[in-house]
mmCIF file of C-alpha atoms in Angstrom:
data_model
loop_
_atom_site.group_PDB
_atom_site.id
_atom_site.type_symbol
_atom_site.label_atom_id
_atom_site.label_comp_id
_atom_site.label_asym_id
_atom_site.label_seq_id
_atom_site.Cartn_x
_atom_site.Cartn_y
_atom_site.Cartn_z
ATOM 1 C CA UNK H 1 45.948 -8.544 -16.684
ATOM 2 C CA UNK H 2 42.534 -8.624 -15.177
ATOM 3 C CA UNK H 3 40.882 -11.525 -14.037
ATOM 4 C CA UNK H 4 36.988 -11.712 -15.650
ATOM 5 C CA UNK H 5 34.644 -13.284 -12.675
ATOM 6 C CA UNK H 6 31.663 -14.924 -14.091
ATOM 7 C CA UNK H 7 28.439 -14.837 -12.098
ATOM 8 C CA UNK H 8 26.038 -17.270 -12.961
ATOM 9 C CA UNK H 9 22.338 -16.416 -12.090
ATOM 10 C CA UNK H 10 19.580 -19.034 -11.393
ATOM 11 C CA UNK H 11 16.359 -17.110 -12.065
ATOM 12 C CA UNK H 12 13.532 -19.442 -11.705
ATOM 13 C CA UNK H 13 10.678 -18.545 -13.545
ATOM 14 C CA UNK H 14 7.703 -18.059 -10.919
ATOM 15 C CA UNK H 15 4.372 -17.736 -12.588
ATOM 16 C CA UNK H 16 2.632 -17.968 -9.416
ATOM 17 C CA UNK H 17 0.187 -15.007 -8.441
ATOM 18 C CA UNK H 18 -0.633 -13.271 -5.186
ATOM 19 C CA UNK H 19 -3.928 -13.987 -4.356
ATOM 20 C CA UNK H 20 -6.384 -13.480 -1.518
ATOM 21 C CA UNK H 21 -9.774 -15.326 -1.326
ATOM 22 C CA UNK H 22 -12.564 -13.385 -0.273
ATOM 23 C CA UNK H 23 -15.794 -14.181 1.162
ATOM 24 C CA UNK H 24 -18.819 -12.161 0.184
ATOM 25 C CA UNK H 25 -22.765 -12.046 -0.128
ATOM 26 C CA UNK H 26 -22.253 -9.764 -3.403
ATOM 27 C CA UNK H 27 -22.576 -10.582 -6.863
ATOM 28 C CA UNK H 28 -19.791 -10.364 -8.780
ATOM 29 C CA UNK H 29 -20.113 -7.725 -10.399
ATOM 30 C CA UNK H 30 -21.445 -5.652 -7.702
ATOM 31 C CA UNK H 31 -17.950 -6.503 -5.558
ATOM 32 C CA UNK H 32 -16.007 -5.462 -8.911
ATOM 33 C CA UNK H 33 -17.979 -1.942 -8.823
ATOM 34 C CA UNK H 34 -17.423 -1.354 -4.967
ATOM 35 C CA UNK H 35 -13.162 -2.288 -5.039
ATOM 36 C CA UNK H 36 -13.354 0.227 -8.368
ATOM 37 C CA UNK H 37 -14.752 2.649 -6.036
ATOM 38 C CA UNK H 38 -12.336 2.203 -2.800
ATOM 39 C CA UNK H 39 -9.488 1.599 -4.827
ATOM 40 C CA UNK H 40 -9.609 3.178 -8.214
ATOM 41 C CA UNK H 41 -9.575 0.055 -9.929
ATOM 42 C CA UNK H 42 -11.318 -0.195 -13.102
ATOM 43 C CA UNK H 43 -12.091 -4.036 -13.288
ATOM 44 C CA UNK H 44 -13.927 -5.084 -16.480
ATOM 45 C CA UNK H 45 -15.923 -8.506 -17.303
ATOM 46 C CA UNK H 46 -14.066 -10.414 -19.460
ATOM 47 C CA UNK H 47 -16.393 -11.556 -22.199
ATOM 48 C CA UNK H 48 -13.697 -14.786 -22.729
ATOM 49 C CA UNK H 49 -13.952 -17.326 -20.240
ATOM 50 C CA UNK H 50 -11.285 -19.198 -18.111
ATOM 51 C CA UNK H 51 -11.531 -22.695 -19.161
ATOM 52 C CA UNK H 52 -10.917 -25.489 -16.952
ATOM 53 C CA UNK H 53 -10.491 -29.018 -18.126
ATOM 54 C CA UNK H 54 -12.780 -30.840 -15.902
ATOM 55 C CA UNK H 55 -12.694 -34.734 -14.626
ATOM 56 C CA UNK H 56 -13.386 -37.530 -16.928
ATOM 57 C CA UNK H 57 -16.391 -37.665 -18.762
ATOM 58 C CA UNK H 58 -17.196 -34.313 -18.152
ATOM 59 C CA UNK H 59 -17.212 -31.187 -20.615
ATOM 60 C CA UNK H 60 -14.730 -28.214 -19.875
ATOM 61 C CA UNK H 61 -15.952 -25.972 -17.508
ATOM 62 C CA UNK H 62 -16.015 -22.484 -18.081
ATOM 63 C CA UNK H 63 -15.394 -19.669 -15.253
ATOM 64 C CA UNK H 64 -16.140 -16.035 -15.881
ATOM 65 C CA UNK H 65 -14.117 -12.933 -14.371
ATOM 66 C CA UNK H 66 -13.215 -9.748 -14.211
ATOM 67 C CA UNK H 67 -9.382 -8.106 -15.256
ATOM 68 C CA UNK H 68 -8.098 -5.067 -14.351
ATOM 69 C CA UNK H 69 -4.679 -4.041 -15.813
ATOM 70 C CA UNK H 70 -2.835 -0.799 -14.447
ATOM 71 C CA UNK H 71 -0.784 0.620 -17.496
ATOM 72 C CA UNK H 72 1.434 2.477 -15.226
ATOM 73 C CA UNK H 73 2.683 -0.598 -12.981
ATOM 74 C CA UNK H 74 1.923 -3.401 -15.113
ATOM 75 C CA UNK H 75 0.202 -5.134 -12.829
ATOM 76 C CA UNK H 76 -3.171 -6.844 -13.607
ATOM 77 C CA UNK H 77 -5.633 -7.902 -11.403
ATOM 78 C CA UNK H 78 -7.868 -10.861 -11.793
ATOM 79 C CA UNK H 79 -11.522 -11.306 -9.909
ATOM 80 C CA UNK H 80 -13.085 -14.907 -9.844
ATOM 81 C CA UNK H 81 -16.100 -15.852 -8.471
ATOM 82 C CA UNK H 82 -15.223 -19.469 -6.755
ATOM 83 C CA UNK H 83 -19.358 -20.907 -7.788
ATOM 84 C CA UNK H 84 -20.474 -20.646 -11.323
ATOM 85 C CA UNK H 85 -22.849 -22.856 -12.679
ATOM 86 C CA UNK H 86 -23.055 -25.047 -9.770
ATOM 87 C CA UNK H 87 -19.218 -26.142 -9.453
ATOM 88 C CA UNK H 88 -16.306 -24.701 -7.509
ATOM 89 C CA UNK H 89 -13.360 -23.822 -9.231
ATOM 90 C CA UNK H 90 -11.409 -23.887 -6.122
ATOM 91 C CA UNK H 91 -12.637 -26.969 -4.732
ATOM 92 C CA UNK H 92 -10.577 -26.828 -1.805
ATOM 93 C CA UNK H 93 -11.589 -23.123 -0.379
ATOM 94 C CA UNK H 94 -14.994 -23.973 -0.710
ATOM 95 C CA UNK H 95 -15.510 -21.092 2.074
ATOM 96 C CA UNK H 96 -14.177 -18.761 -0.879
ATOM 97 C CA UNK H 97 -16.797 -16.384 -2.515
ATOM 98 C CA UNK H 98 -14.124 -15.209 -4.789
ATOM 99 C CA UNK H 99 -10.577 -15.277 -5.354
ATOM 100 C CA UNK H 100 -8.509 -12.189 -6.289
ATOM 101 C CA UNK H 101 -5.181 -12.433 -8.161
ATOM 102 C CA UNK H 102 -2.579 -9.774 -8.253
ATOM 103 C CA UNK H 103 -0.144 -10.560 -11.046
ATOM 104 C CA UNK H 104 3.087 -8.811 -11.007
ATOM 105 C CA UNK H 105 2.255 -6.686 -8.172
ATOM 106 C CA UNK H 106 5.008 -4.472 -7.061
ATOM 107 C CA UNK H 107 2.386 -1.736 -5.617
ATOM 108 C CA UNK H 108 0.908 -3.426 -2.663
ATOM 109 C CA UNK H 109 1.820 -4.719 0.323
ATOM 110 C CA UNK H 110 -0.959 -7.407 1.037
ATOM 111 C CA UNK H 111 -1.444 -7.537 4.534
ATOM 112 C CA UNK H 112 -2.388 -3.855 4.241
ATOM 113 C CA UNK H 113 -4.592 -5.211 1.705
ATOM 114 C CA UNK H 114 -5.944 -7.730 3.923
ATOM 115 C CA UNK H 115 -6.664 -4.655 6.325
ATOM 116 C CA UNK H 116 -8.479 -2.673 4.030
ATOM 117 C CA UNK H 117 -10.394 -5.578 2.139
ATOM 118 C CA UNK H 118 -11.785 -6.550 5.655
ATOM 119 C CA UNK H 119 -12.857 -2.927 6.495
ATOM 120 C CA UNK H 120 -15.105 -3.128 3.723
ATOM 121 C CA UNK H 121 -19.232 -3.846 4.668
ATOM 122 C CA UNK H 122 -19.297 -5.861 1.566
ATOM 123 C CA UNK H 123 -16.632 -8.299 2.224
ATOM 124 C CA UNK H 124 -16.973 -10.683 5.587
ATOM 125 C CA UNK H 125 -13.693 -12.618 5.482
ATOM 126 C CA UNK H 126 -10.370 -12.055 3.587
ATOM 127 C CA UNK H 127 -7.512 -14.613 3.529
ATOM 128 C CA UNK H 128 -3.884 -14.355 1.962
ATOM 129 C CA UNK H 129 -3.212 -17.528 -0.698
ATOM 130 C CA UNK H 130 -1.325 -17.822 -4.120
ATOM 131 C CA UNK H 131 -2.037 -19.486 -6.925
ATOM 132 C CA UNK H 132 0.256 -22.310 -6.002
ATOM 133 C CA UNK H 133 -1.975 -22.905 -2.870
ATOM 134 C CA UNK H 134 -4.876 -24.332 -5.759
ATOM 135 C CA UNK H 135 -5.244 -27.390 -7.645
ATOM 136 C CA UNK H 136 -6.635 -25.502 -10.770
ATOM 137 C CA UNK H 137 -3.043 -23.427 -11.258
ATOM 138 C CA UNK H 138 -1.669 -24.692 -14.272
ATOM 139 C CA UNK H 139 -5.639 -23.753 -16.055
ATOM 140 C CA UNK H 140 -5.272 -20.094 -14.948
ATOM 141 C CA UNK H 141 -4.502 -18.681 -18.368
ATOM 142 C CA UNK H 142 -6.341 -15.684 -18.495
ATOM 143 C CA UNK H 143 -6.854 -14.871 -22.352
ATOM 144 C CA UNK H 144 -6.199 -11.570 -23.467
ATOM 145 C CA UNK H 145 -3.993 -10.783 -20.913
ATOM 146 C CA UNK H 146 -0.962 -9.117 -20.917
ATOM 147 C CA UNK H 147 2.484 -10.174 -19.617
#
């Protein structure tokens, strides 16, 4: 008789993006029409907000962006600008324009990314993070988006 082996897997659940903070002169949604153009994205503003508790004594904070989702792959992007309404979200990058989160990317590699991103006219400085890398993790729940 055959012996059954058991394997025992330990997947860990990683919610952590890919992200890479960019530093730019354009508006948001100027930046979201010119990676649309290079890349054949098709980021859209989100009319729902992020929203970030904020320290004591202080109201939530709400952060605006722009989501791109790629049927095929199942990967969505997310587009952030870091200042809104006078506050950082990522406090610690303050020399972050805007922060660009690839959730379940499979597609790209990201240093190539990084290449291409700082070919661009409109971008001055690209830098390879993850979500982990920022305080604010836990509060990135994008609504509406899909797993």
């Amino acid at each position: 008789m055959k012996r059954i082996q058991k394997i025992k897997l330990d997947i860990e659940d990683d919610a952590s993006m890919d992200a890479i903070g960019l530093s730019s002169s354009y508006p948001d949604y100027r930046l979201a029409w010119t990676l649309n153009n290079v890349f054949r994205w098709r980021f859209e503003y989100r009319d729902s907000p992020l929203l970030i508790p904020a320290k004591k004594g202080e109201e939530v904070r709400h952060y605006h962006y722009h989501h791109f989702l790629d049927e095929g792959e199942k990967m969505q992007l997310f587009l952030i600008k870091n200042r809104q309404g006078g506050k950082a979200l990522f406090e610690e990058y303050p020399q972050f324009d805007f922060v660009l989160f690839f959730r379940n990317n499979l597609t790209f590699d990201l240093d190539q990314m990084l290449t291409l991103l700082r070919g661009l006219d409109s971008i001055f400085a690209a830098y390879r993070c993850s979500s982990k890398d920022f305080v604010v993790e836990p509060h990135l729940q994008f609504e509406g988006a899909h797993e």
